[in-house]
Coordinates of C-alpha atoms in Angstrom, one line a residue:
Chain A
M1 CA 107.9 83.5 97.0
T2 CA 111.1 83.2 97.1
P3 CA 113.6 86.1 97.7
H4 CA 114.3 86.0 94.0
A5 CA 111.1 86.2 92.3
M6 CA 109.8 89.4 95.0
F7 CA 113.2 91.7 93.0
T8 CA 111.3 90.5 90.0
A9 CA 107.3 92.2 91.5
F10 CA 108.8 94.7 92.9
S11 CA 110.9 95.5 90.2
T12 CA 108.5 95.0 88.0
I13 CA 106.9 97.9 90.6
V14 CA 108.2 99.8 90.4
I15 CA 109.2 100.1 86.5
R16 CA 104.9 100.3 86.0
E17 CA 105.9 103.7 88.0
V18 CA 108.1 105.3 86.2
R19 CA 107.1 103.9 83.1
R20 CA 102.9 105.7 84.4
F21 CA 105.2 109.1 85.3
T22 CA 107.1 109.1 82.5
R23 CA 104.3 109.2 80.0
I24 CA 102.9 112.0 81.2
W25 CA 106.0 113.9 81.8
P26 CA 104.3 117.0 80.5
Q27 CA 101.8 116.0 83.7
T28 CA 104.3 115.2 85.6
L29 CA 108.2 115.8 84.5
L30 CA 107.4 119.5 83.3
P31 CA 105.6 121.6 86.1
P32 CA 107.5 121.8 88.7
A33 CA 110.7 123.2 86.2
V34 CA 108.7 125.6 84.8
T35 CA 107.3 126.7 88.5
M36 CA 111.0 126.7 90.4
T37 CA 112.2 129.1 87.3
L38 CA 109.4 131.0 88.3
Y39 CA 111.2 130.7 91.9
F40 CA 114.2 131.6 90.8
I41 CA 113.4 135.4 88.9
I42 CA 111.2 136.2 91.4
F43 CA 112.5 135.3 95.1
G44 CA 115.4 135.0 93.9
N45 CA 116.9 137.4 91.2
L46 CA 114.1 140.0 91.1
I47 CA 113.1 140.7 95.3
G48 CA 116.3 138.1 96.0
S49 CA 118.4 140.9 95.3
R50 CA 116.4 144.1 98.1
I51 CA 116.9 141.1 100.9
G52 CA 120.7 141.2 100.9
Q53 CA 122.6 138.5 102.7
M54 CA 120.4 135.6 104.2
G55 CA 121.4 133.1 107.1
G56 CA 125.4 134.5 105.6
F57 CA 124.8 133.5 101.7
D58 CA 123.0 136.0 99.0
Y59 CA 119.4 135.3 98.9
M60 CA 119.7 133.0 95.7
S61 CA 121.9 130.3 97.1
F62 CA 120.2 130.8 100.5
I63 CA 116.7 129.7 98.8
V64 CA 118.1 126.9 96.2
P65 CA 118.5 123.9 98.4
G66 CA 114.8 124.3 100.1
L67 CA 112.9 125.4 96.5
I68 CA 115.2 122.0 95.9
M69 CA 113.6 120.0 98.4
M70 CA 109.8 121.6 97.7
A71 CA 109.8 120.5 94.5
V72 CA 111.0 116.7 95.6
I73 CA 108.6 116.8 98.9
T74 CA 105.0 117.3 96.9
S75 CA 106.7 115.0 93.6
S76 CA 107.4 112.2 95.8
Y77 CA 104.0 112.8 97.8
A78 CA 102.0 113.7 94.4
N79 CA 103.0 110.8 92.2
V80 CA 102.8 107.7 95.4
V81 CA 99.1 109.6 96.3
S82 CA 98.2 110.0 92.4
S83 CA 98.8 106.0 91.5
F84 CA 98.0 105.3 94.2
F85 CA 94.7 106.5 94.6
S86 CA 93.7 106.2 90.7
M87 CA 94.6 102.2 90.5
K88 CA 91.9 102.3 93.5
F89 CA 89.9 103.5 90.9
Q90 CA 89.9 101.6 88.2
R91 CA 90.5 98.3 90.7
S92 CA 93.6 97.5 89.4
I93 CA 94.4 97.1 92.4
E94 CA 93.1 93.9 92.4
E95 CA 95.8 93.0 89.8
L96 CA 98.4 94.0 93.2
L97 CA 96.1 91.8 95.8
V98 CA 95.3 88.5 93.7
S99 CA 98.9 88.1 93.3
P100 CA 101.2 86.4 95.6
V101 CA 103.4 90.0 96.6
P102 CA 103.9 90.2 100.4
N103 CA 102.6 93.7 101.3
W104 CA 106.4 94.8 102.1
V105 CA 106.9 94.6 98.5
I106 CA 103.7 96.2 97.4
L107 CA 104.7 98.8 99.6
T108 CA 108.1 99.3 99.5
G109 CA 107.6 99.5 95.3
Y110 CA 104.9 101.7 96.3
V111 CA 107.4 104.0 97.8
V112 CA 110.9 103.6 95.5
G113 CA 108.7 104.5 92.1
G114 CA 107.9 107.8 94.1
M115 CA 111.4 108.6 95.3
A116 CA 111.7 108.1 91.4
R117 CA 109.9 110.8 90.7
G118 CA 110.9 112.9 93.3
L119 CA 114.4 112.5 93.1
G120 CA 114.6 113.3 89.5
I121 CA 112.6 116.0 89.8
G122 CA 115.2 116.9 92.4
L123 CA 118.0 116.8 89.4
I124 CA 115.8 118.9 87.1
V125 CA 115.4 122.1 90.0
T126 CA 119.6 121.7 90.7
L127 CA 120.0 122.1 87.1
V128 CA 118.0 124.6 86.6
S129 CA 119.4 126.1 89.4
L130 CA 122.7 126.1 88.0
A131 CA 121.5 129.1 85.9
F132 CA 121.4 131.3 88.4
T133 CA 123.8 130.6 90.9
Q134 CA 126.8 128.5 91.9
L135 CA 126.5 125.6 94.3
S136 CA 129.1 125.1 95.7
I137 CA 128.4 121.4 97.9
H138 CA 128.7 121.1 102.0
N139 CA 128.6 117.4 103.0
L140 CA 127.9 115.1 100.2
P141 CA 126.8 112.3 101.9
M142 CA 124.3 114.1 104.7
M143 CA 123.2 115.9 101.8
I144 CA 122.3 112.8 99.5
L145 CA 121.2 110.8 102.7
T146 CA 118.6 113.6 102.9
V147 CA 117.4 114.3 100.2
F148 CA 116.5 110.7 99.8
L149 CA 115.0 110.0 103.5
T150 CA 113.1 112.6 102.8
S151 CA 111.7 111.7 99.5
A152 CA 110.7 108.2 100.6
L153 CA 109.5 109.9 103.9
F154 CA 106.8 111.5 101.6
A155 CA 106.3 108.6 99.0
L156 CA 105.2 107.0 102.7
G157 CA 103.1 109.5 103.2
G158 CA 101.8 109.5 99.6
F159 CA 100.8 106.2 99.8
I160 CA 98.7 106.6 103.7
N161 CA 96.5 109.0 102.1
A162 CA 95.8 107.9 99.0
M163 CA 94.8 104.4 101.2
L164 CA 92.0 106.2 103.1
A165 CA 90.6 108.6 99.9
T166 CA 87.9 107.5 98.9
K167 CA 87.7 109.7 96.2
F168 CA 89.7 112.7 94.2
D169 CA 89.2 115.5 96.7
D170 CA 90.6 113.2 99.2
I171 CA 94.2 113.4 97.4
S172 CA 94.2 116.8 96.8
I173 CA 93.0 118.3 100.6
V174 CA 96.5 117.0 102.7
P175 CA 98.7 118.3 100.1
T176 CA 96.5 121.9 99.6
F177 CA 95.5 122.7 102.9
I178 CA 98.5 120.6 105.0
L179 CA 102.2 120.3 102.7
T180 CA 102.0 123.6 101.1
P181 CA 101.7 125.3 104.3
L182 CA 103.6 123.5 106.2
T183 CA 106.4 123.7 103.4
Y184 CA 106.4 127.4 102.7
L185 CA 106.4 128.1 106.4
G186 CA 109.5 124.7 106.7
G187 CA 112.0 127.6 106.0
V188 CA 112.4 127.7 102.5
F189 CA 112.8 130.8 102.2
Y190 CA 113.8 132.3 105.5
S191 CA 115.9 131.3 108.6
I192 CA 113.3 131.4 111.5
D193 CA 116.0 132.9 113.4
L194 CA 114.0 135.9 112.2
L195 CA 110.8 134.4 113.9
P196 CA 110.3 135.7 117.2
G197 CA 110.6 133.3 119.8
F198 CA 107.0 132.0 120.1
W199 CA 107.5 132.2 116.6
Q200 CA 110.4 129.7 116.8
G201 CA 109.7 127.6 118.6
V202 CA 106.4 126.7 117.2
S203 CA 108.3 126.1 113.8
M204 CA 110.2 123.4 115.8
I205 CA 107.1 121.4 115.4
N206 CA 106.9 121.5 111.7
P207 CA 109.3 118.4 111.0
I208 CA 110.1 119.9 107.1
L209 CA 111.6 122.1 108.6
Y210 CA 114.4 119.8 109.4
M211 CA 114.4 118.0 106.3
V212 CA 114.8 121.7 104.2
N213 CA 117.3 122.8 107.2
G214 CA 118.9 119.1 106.5
F215 CA 119.8 119.5 102.7
R216 CA 120.8 123.5 103.1
Y217 CA 123.0 121.6 105.4
G218 CA 124.3 119.5 102.7
I219 CA 124.9 122.1 100.5
L220 CA 125.9 124.8 102.6
G221 CA 126.7 124.4 105.9
V222 CA 124.1 126.7 107.5
S223 CA 121.3 125.3 109.1
D224 CA 118.4 126.6 111.7
V225 CA 118.3 122.5 113.5
N226 CA 121.4 120.1 114.1
P227 CA 121.4 118.2 110.7
F228 CA 121.7 115.3 112.5
I229 CA 118.9 116.0 114.8
S230 CA 116.9 116.0 111.4
L231 CA 118.0 113.2 110.2
G232 CA 116.5 111.0 113.9
M233 CA 114.1 112.6 113.5
I234 CA 113.2 112.0 109.3
L235 CA 114.2 108.4 110.3
F236 CA 111.9 108.2 112.9
F237 CA 108.6 109.2 111.0
I238 CA 109.1 107.1 108.1
T239 CA 109.1 104.3 110.3
V240 CA 106.1 105.4 112.1
L241 CA 105.0 105.9 108.5
A242 CA 105.2 102.7 107.1
V243 CA 104.3 100.7 110.3
I244 CA 100.7 102.6 109.6
A245 CA 101.3 101.9 106.1
L246 CA 102.0 98.3 106.5
K247 CA 98.9 97.7 109.1
M248 CA 96.4 99.3 106.5
L249 CA 97.5 97.2 103.5
E250 CA 97.6 93.3 105.5
R251 CA 93.6 95.0 106.6
G252 CA 93.7 95.7 103.5
K253 CA 91.8 99.1 104.1
G254 CA 89.8 100.5 101.6
I255 CA 91.2 98.0 99.2
R256 CA 89.4 95.1 100.3
H257 CA 85.6 94.5 101.5
Chain B
M1 CA 93.0 63.0 94.2
T2 CA 94.4 66.4 95.5
N3 CA 90.7 68.9 96.2
A4 CA 91.8 72.5 94.3
L5 CA 89.4 73.7 96.7
E6 CA 88.1 72.8 99.4
I7 CA 86.3 75.9 101.9
E8 CA 84.8 75.0 105.1
G9 CA 82.5 76.8 107.0
L10 CA 82.4 80.9 105.7
T11 CA 81.3 83.1 106.7
K12 CA 81.2 86.9 105.1
I13 CA 79.1 89.5 107.7
Y14 CA 80.0 92.8 105.8
G15 CA 80.5 96.3 108.3
D16 CA 76.2 97.6 107.5
G17 CA 75.8 94.3 108.6
F18 CA 74.8 92.3 105.9
E19 CA 75.2 88.4 106.0
A20 CA 77.0 87.4 102.8
L21 CA 77.5 83.6 103.3
K22 CA 76.0 81.5 106.3
G23 CA 78.7 79.4 106.4
I24 CA 79.4 76.8 103.3
D25 CA 80.8 74.2 102.8
L26 CA 82.3 73.5 99.0
H27 CA 85.0 71.4 97.6
V28 CA 86.2 71.5 93.6
A29 CA 88.0 68.1 93.2
E30 CA 91.8 69.1 90.8
G31 CA 90.6 68.9 86.8
D32 CA 87.1 70.0 86.9
F33 CA 84.6 72.2 85.1
F34 CA 82.3 73.3 88.3
A35 CA 80.3 76.4 88.1
L36 CA 78.4 78.1 90.9
L37 CA 75.7 79.7 90.5
G38 CA 72.4 81.8 92.2
P39 CA 70.7 85.2 91.2
N40 CA 72.6 88.4 92.1
G41 CA 73.0 88.7 95.3
A42 CA 73.7 84.8 96.1
G43 CA 76.8 85.0 97.6
K44 CA 78.5 83.5 93.7
S45 CA 81.2 86.5 94.5
T46 CA 81.8 87.4 97.5
T47 CA 82.9 83.7 97.4
L48 CA 84.8 83.6 94.7
G49 CA 86.4 87.4 96.1
I50 CA 87.5 85.2 99.0
V51 CA 89.3 82.9 97.7
C52 CA 91.0 85.7 95.8
S53 CA 91.5 87.7 98.9
L54 CA 89.7 90.2 97.4
V55 CA 86.9 90.5 100.1
N56 CA 87.8 89.7 103.9
K57 CA 86.1 86.6 105.5
T58 CA 84.3 86.5 108.7
A59 CA 85.3 82.7 109.6
G60 CA 85.7 79.5 107.3
K61 CA 88.3 78.3 106.1
V62 CA 89.6 78.4 102.5
R63 CA 92.3 75.6 101.0
V64 CA 93.8 76.5 97.1
F65 CA 95.7 73.4 96.3
G66 CA 96.3 72.6 100.6
S67 CA 97.9 75.7 101.3
D68 CA 95.3 77.6 103.6
I69 CA 94.6 81.4 103.0
D70 CA 95.5 82.4 106.5
T71 CA 98.9 79.9 107.2
H72 CA 99.8 80.3 103.4
L73 CA 98.5 83.1 101.1
S74 CA 101.5 83.2 99.2
D75 CA 101.1 78.8 97.5
A76 CA 97.9 80.0 97.5
K77 CA 97.9 82.4 94.9
L78 CA 100.8 81.8 93.1
N79 CA 98.5 78.4 92.4
L80 CA 95.7 81.1 91.0
G81 CA 94.1 83.1 87.9
V82 CA 91.1 85.3 88.5
V83 CA 89.3 86.8 85.5
P84 CA 86.9 89.0 87.6
Q85 CA 83.6 90.3 86.9
E86 CA 84.2 94.3 86.0
F87 CA 87.1 95.2 84.0
N88 CA 89.6 95.9 86.6
F89 CA 92.7 96.8 84.4
N90 CA 94.8 100.5 83.9
Q91 CA 93.2 101.3 80.9
F92 CA 95.7 103.4 79.9
E93 CA 98.2 100.1 79.3
K94 CA 98.9 99.1 76.5
V95 CA 98.4 95.0 76.6
F96 CA 100.6 93.1 76.6
D97 CA 102.3 95.1 79.5
I98 CA 99.3 95.1 81.8
V99 CA 99.8 91.3 80.6
T100 CA 103.9 91.0 82.0
T101 CA 102.6 93.4 84.3
Q102 CA 101.0 91.0 85.7
A103 CA 103.8 87.7 84.7
G104 CA 105.5 90.7 86.5
Y105 CA 103.8 90.3 89.7
Y106 CA 104.1 86.6 90.1
G107 CA 107.7 86.6 90.3
I108 CA 108.1 86.0 86.7
P109 CA 110.9 87.7 85.2
L110 CA 110.4 89.5 82.7
K111 CA 111.5 87.2 79.2
Q112 CA 109.5 84.1 80.4
A113 CA 106.5 86.1 80.9
S114 CA 106.7 87.9 77.3
V115 CA 107.5 84.7 76.0
S116 CA 103.8 83.6 77.9
A117 CA 102.5 86.7 77.0
E118 CA 102.3 85.8 73.6
K119 CA 101.2 82.6 73.7
Y120 CA 98.5 83.6 75.2
L121 CA 97.1 86.7 73.5
K122 CA 97.9 84.5 70.5
K123 CA 95.5 81.8 71.7
L124 CA 92.6 84.6 72.8
G125 CA 93.6 86.7 69.3
L126 CA 94.8 90.1 71.0
W127 CA 98.3 89.4 69.2
D128 CA 97.7 91.6 67.0
K129 CA 96.5 94.1 69.7
R130 CA 99.5 94.0 71.9
N131 CA 100.5 97.5 71.3
T132 CA 97.0 99.2 72.3
P133 CA 96.0 100.8 75.4
A134 CA 93.8 98.7 77.1
R135 CA 91.0 101.5 76.6
M136 CA 91.0 101.7 73.0
L137 CA 89.4 98.0 72.7
S138 CA 85.9 96.6 72.4
G139 CA 84.5 95.0 75.2
G140 CA 84.2 91.6 73.9
M141 CA 89.0 92.3 74.0
K142 CA 88.3 93.4 77.1
R143 CA 87.5 89.9 78.0
R144 CA 89.8 88.3 76.6
L145 CA 92.7 90.3 77.5
M146 CA 91.2 89.4 81.2
I147 CA 91.7 85.9 81.0
A148 CA 95.1 86.0 79.7
R149 CA 96.0 88.8 82.3
A150 CA 95.2 85.7 84.0
L151 CA 96.5 82.9 82.0
V152 CA 99.8 84.4 82.3
H153 CA 101.3 82.5 85.5
E154 CA 100.3 78.9 84.4
P155 CA 98.3 78.6 87.1
K156 CA 97.0 74.7 88.0
L157 CA 92.7 76.8 89.3
L158 CA 91.3 79.1 87.1
I159 CA 87.9 81.7 88.3
L160 CA 86.1 83.3 85.8
D161 CA 83.4 85.8 87.2
E162 CA 81.1 86.2 84.6
P163 CA 83.5 85.5 81.7
T164 CA 80.7 85.7 78.9
A165 CA 78.3 88.3 79.9
G166 CA 78.0 90.9 77.2
V167 CA 79.8 89.0 74.9
D168 CA 78.5 88.1 72.2
I169 CA 77.6 84.7 70.5
E170 CA 79.7 84.1 68.3
L171 CA 82.7 85.1 70.6
R172 CA 80.8 83.3 74.1
R173 CA 81.1 79.8 72.1
S174 CA 84.5 80.9 70.5
M175 CA 85.9 81.5 74.6
W176 CA 83.8 77.8 75.6
I177 CA 86.0 76.2 73.8
F178 CA 89.0 78.4 74.7
L179 CA 88.1 77.1 78.3
E180 CA 87.4 73.5 77.7
E181 CA 90.6 73.3 75.7
M182 CA 91.8 74.7 79.3
N183 CA 91.0 71.8 80.9
R184 CA 91.4 69.1 79.2
Q185 CA 94.8 70.3 79.4
G186 CA 94.8 69.7 83.4
T187 CA 94.1 73.7 84.4
T188 CA 90.0 73.7 87.1
I189 CA 88.4 75.8 86.2
I190 CA 85.3 77.4 88.1
L191 CA 83.1 79.9 86.8
T192 CA 80.2 82.5 87.6
T193 CA 77.4 82.3 85.0
H194 CA 74.5 83.4 84.3
Y195 CA 73.6 82.2 81.2
L196 CA 73.3 78.4 82.9
E197 CA 73.5 76.5 79.1
E198 CA 76.9 77.8 79.6
A199 CA 76.9 75.7 82.3
E200 CA 74.8 72.6 80.8
A201 CA 77.2 73.0 78.3
L202 CA 81.2 73.2 80.0
C203 CA 81.0 71.8 83.7
R204 CA 81.0 68.6 85.2
N205 CA 79.8 69.4 88.8
I206 CA 77.7 72.7 89.8
A207 CA 76.9 74.4 92.7
I208 CA 73.8 76.0 93.4
I209 CA 74.0 79.1 96.1
D210 CA 71.2 81.2 97.6
H211 CA 71.1 84.1 100.1
G212 CA 74.5 82.8 101.2
K213 CA 73.2 79.6 102.3
I214 CA 74.9 76.5 99.1
L215 CA 70.8 74.9 97.9
K216 CA 72.8 72.2 95.3
H217 CA 76.0 70.8 95.6
T218 CA 76.1 67.8 92.9
S219 CA 77.6 66.4 89.0
K220 CA 75.9 68.6 86.6
K221 CA 73.9 64.6 86.1
A222 CA 72.7 64.4 88.9
L223 CA 71.3 67.0 89.0
L224 CA 69.7 66.6 85.6
Q225 CA 67.8 63.8 86.6
Q226 CA 66.0 65.6 89.8
L227 CA 64.5 67.1 86.9
S228 CA 60.7 65.9 86.8
L229 CA 58.7 68.8 85.0
E230 CA 60.5 69.8 81.8
T231 CA 58.2 72.8 79.1
F232 CA 57.9 72.9 75.5
V233 CA 57.0 75.1 73.4
L234 CA 54.8 74.3 70.3
D235 CA 54.2 76.5 67.0
T236 CA 51.2 76.0 65.4
E237 CA 50.2 76.0 62.2
V238 CA 46.7 77.9 62.2
P239 CA 46.9 80.8 65.5
L240 CA 44.7 78.8 68.6
D241 CA 42.5 80.8 70.7
A242 CA 42.6 78.8 73.8
A243 CA 44.8 75.5 74.8
P244 CA 43.5 72.4 74.1
E245 CA 42.6 69.5 76.5
L246 CA 45.3 67.0 76.3
G247 CA 44.9 64.3 79.0
D248 CA 47.7 64.5 81.7
F249 CA 49.5 67.0 80.0
H250 CA 49.2 70.4 81.3
T251 CA 48.8 72.7 79.1
R252 CA 48.7 77.5 78.7
L253 CA 48.9 79.2 75.4
D254 CA 51.9 81.3 76.0
G255 CA 51.4 85.1 75.2
E256 CA 52.2 85.5 71.9
G257 CA 50.0 82.3 70.9
A258 CA 51.8 79.6 71.2
L259 CA 51.3 76.7 73.0
E260 CA 52.8 75.4 76.0
V261 CA 52.5 71.1 77.3
E262 CA 54.4 70.3 80.6
V263 CA 55.8 67.4 80.0
Q264 CA 57.0 65.2 84.0
K265 CA 59.4 62.9 84.1
G266 CA 57.8 58.9 82.6
Q267 CA 55.2 60.4 80.5
G268 CA 56.7 60.1 76.6
L269 CA 56.2 63.1 74.3
N270 CA 55.2 61.4 71.1
Q271 CA 51.7 61.1 73.1
V272 CA 51.9 65.1 72.4
F273 CA 51.3 64.9 69.2
V274 CA 49.2 61.4 69.3
Q275 CA 46.7 63.9 70.6
L276 CA 47.2 67.3 69.0
D277 CA 47.0 65.5 65.0
Q278 CA 44.3 63.5 66.3
L279 CA 42.9 67.0 67.4
G280 CA 43.6 67.9 63.8
I281 CA 46.5 70.5 64.9
K282 CA 49.5 70.8 63.4
V283 CA 52.8 71.7 65.0
I284 CA 55.0 73.5 63.0
S285 CA 58.3 74.0 65.1
M286 CA 59.0 72.9 68.6
R287 CA 61.6 74.0 71.5
T288 CA 62.0 74.0 75.2
K289 CA 61.2 76.6 77.7
A290 CA 64.3 76.9 79.0
N291 CA 67.4 75.1 79.2
R292 CA 67.2 72.3 81.8
L293 CA 69.5 73.6 84.0
E294 CA 67.6 76.3 84.1
E295 CA 64.1 75.3 85.5
L296 CA 65.8 73.2 87.9
F297 CA 67.4 76.5 89.2
I298 CA 64.5 78.8 89.0
R299 CA 62.4 76.1 91.3
M300 CA 65.5 75.9 93.6
V301 CA 65.6 79.3 93.9
E302 CA 61.9 79.5 94.1
E303 CA 61.7 76.9 96.6
N304 CA 64.3 78.5 98.5
A305 CA 62.6 82.2 98.7
V306 CA 59.5 80.3 100.1
D307 CA 61.5 78.8 102.5
S308 CA 63.3 81.7 103.2
S309 CA 59.9 83.7 103.8
K310 CA 58.8 81.0 106.3
S311 CA 61.4 81.1 108.2
V312 CA 61.2 85.3 108.5
E313 CA 57.7 84.5 109.8
G314 CA 58.2 82.5 111.7
A315 CA 61.0 84.0 113.3
A316 CA 58.3 87.4 113.6

């Protein structure tokens, strides 16, 4: 395929992904907005006013970056895992397999589709948060870079999950039993300074901690970890997952007999 | 002339150890209308699945218009259009979107894809349904949608795996006419089918596959010349109690009282009628029991089954 043809194939995949999640917007775009509004009201307003300051900021301002990141992570992952698995389930994945689209274009198309939903949700949640607090941005490039790379990383995670899944249960196990606990323990609602030394050490092996803090640094200028280490960690995980996903596509894991 | 498809020593062993293809060789000339026939589980879909990159091969070579799928997969795929046996499109997408999206995967920009999609959706009688979600289509329409989707990038080789399965006779005939027109315009067509009358009506060359081996690979004409026996079913005016003796012709009654007569190659059919007339038996209608290709096919597959069981016994 020529580079122009590859770009057409790539944009076809992205457009199809965007068309899919906008067509079913009550399932994809609305729920995170409602959930995050409840988080802002309950944790930010009601409970947050009794907690006082965290990391030098009022509690509402402290949790906003984490909640935005939580929505981005969940949505990027969910978009790719459900879309790709549904294509496997309906066998419409064969439309791609018989075509000359290179594997890396397929992967990039799905990842960008997942990022489109994740970042779209991130924007919606940010707009909702403005109704509860004022956001001042400390480091815009860091904020944008962190959120884009995190979205890409979890879209890749969703892709691998979908490749390995053989039934619908398999696509909910990782989000429920791995992603959600890691996100909640990733410093969304608290600074790890509050934890005893041992648990601070344990928290440092949670990759989501780096993403939440990198993003928080971009907005508030405070972080439990060095923001550049955060970026390095995200890039490292992206590379590892992208190599795994491409190997799986090459071998046709779960999609070719 | 270039071969549209060349297969050499193609082998497929599935993960459970089942050997679906045992080193088959096959070639299909450019412009041919070719049928790959075989009973269920013979290896037809596995063969086509490997050609279309839906199945990983264990060994062997596959070339599409000279492009080796191991080294020039993208070139091979550009020349291929595939209509699978099962519906494999997103049921929630609209008909037009399914076809143009497929074109996009081949690198065709939307504007150009829309023109091509309109052409084939109109030819296949689906243009009025272009904004209908695929799940709302009838079974026949879904089959035609898959043909339109396979043709949208104008492939030189069209592969159809049981394209008329479950389609009513009228629609099946209209699909035959469409496929013959595509073939006349230069598209090489390979199909698998259970309807042997379909293969006899459409195809010029035929391969019969069973138990992962090619039993026959020849022209339809040459194949039909091998037919040494044909069975005719005669409906008599008065139902018969027993099959009459008709000299060299082997006769029997079928379950419904009609007379079955086996006619060997070289025997004149009018001899049957002369003898029936002498016996005072009046025939009111006549038909062949199975179409000619079906007779041959059944015999070859049965013979292969016997050979296979002998070799198993020998090995034991």
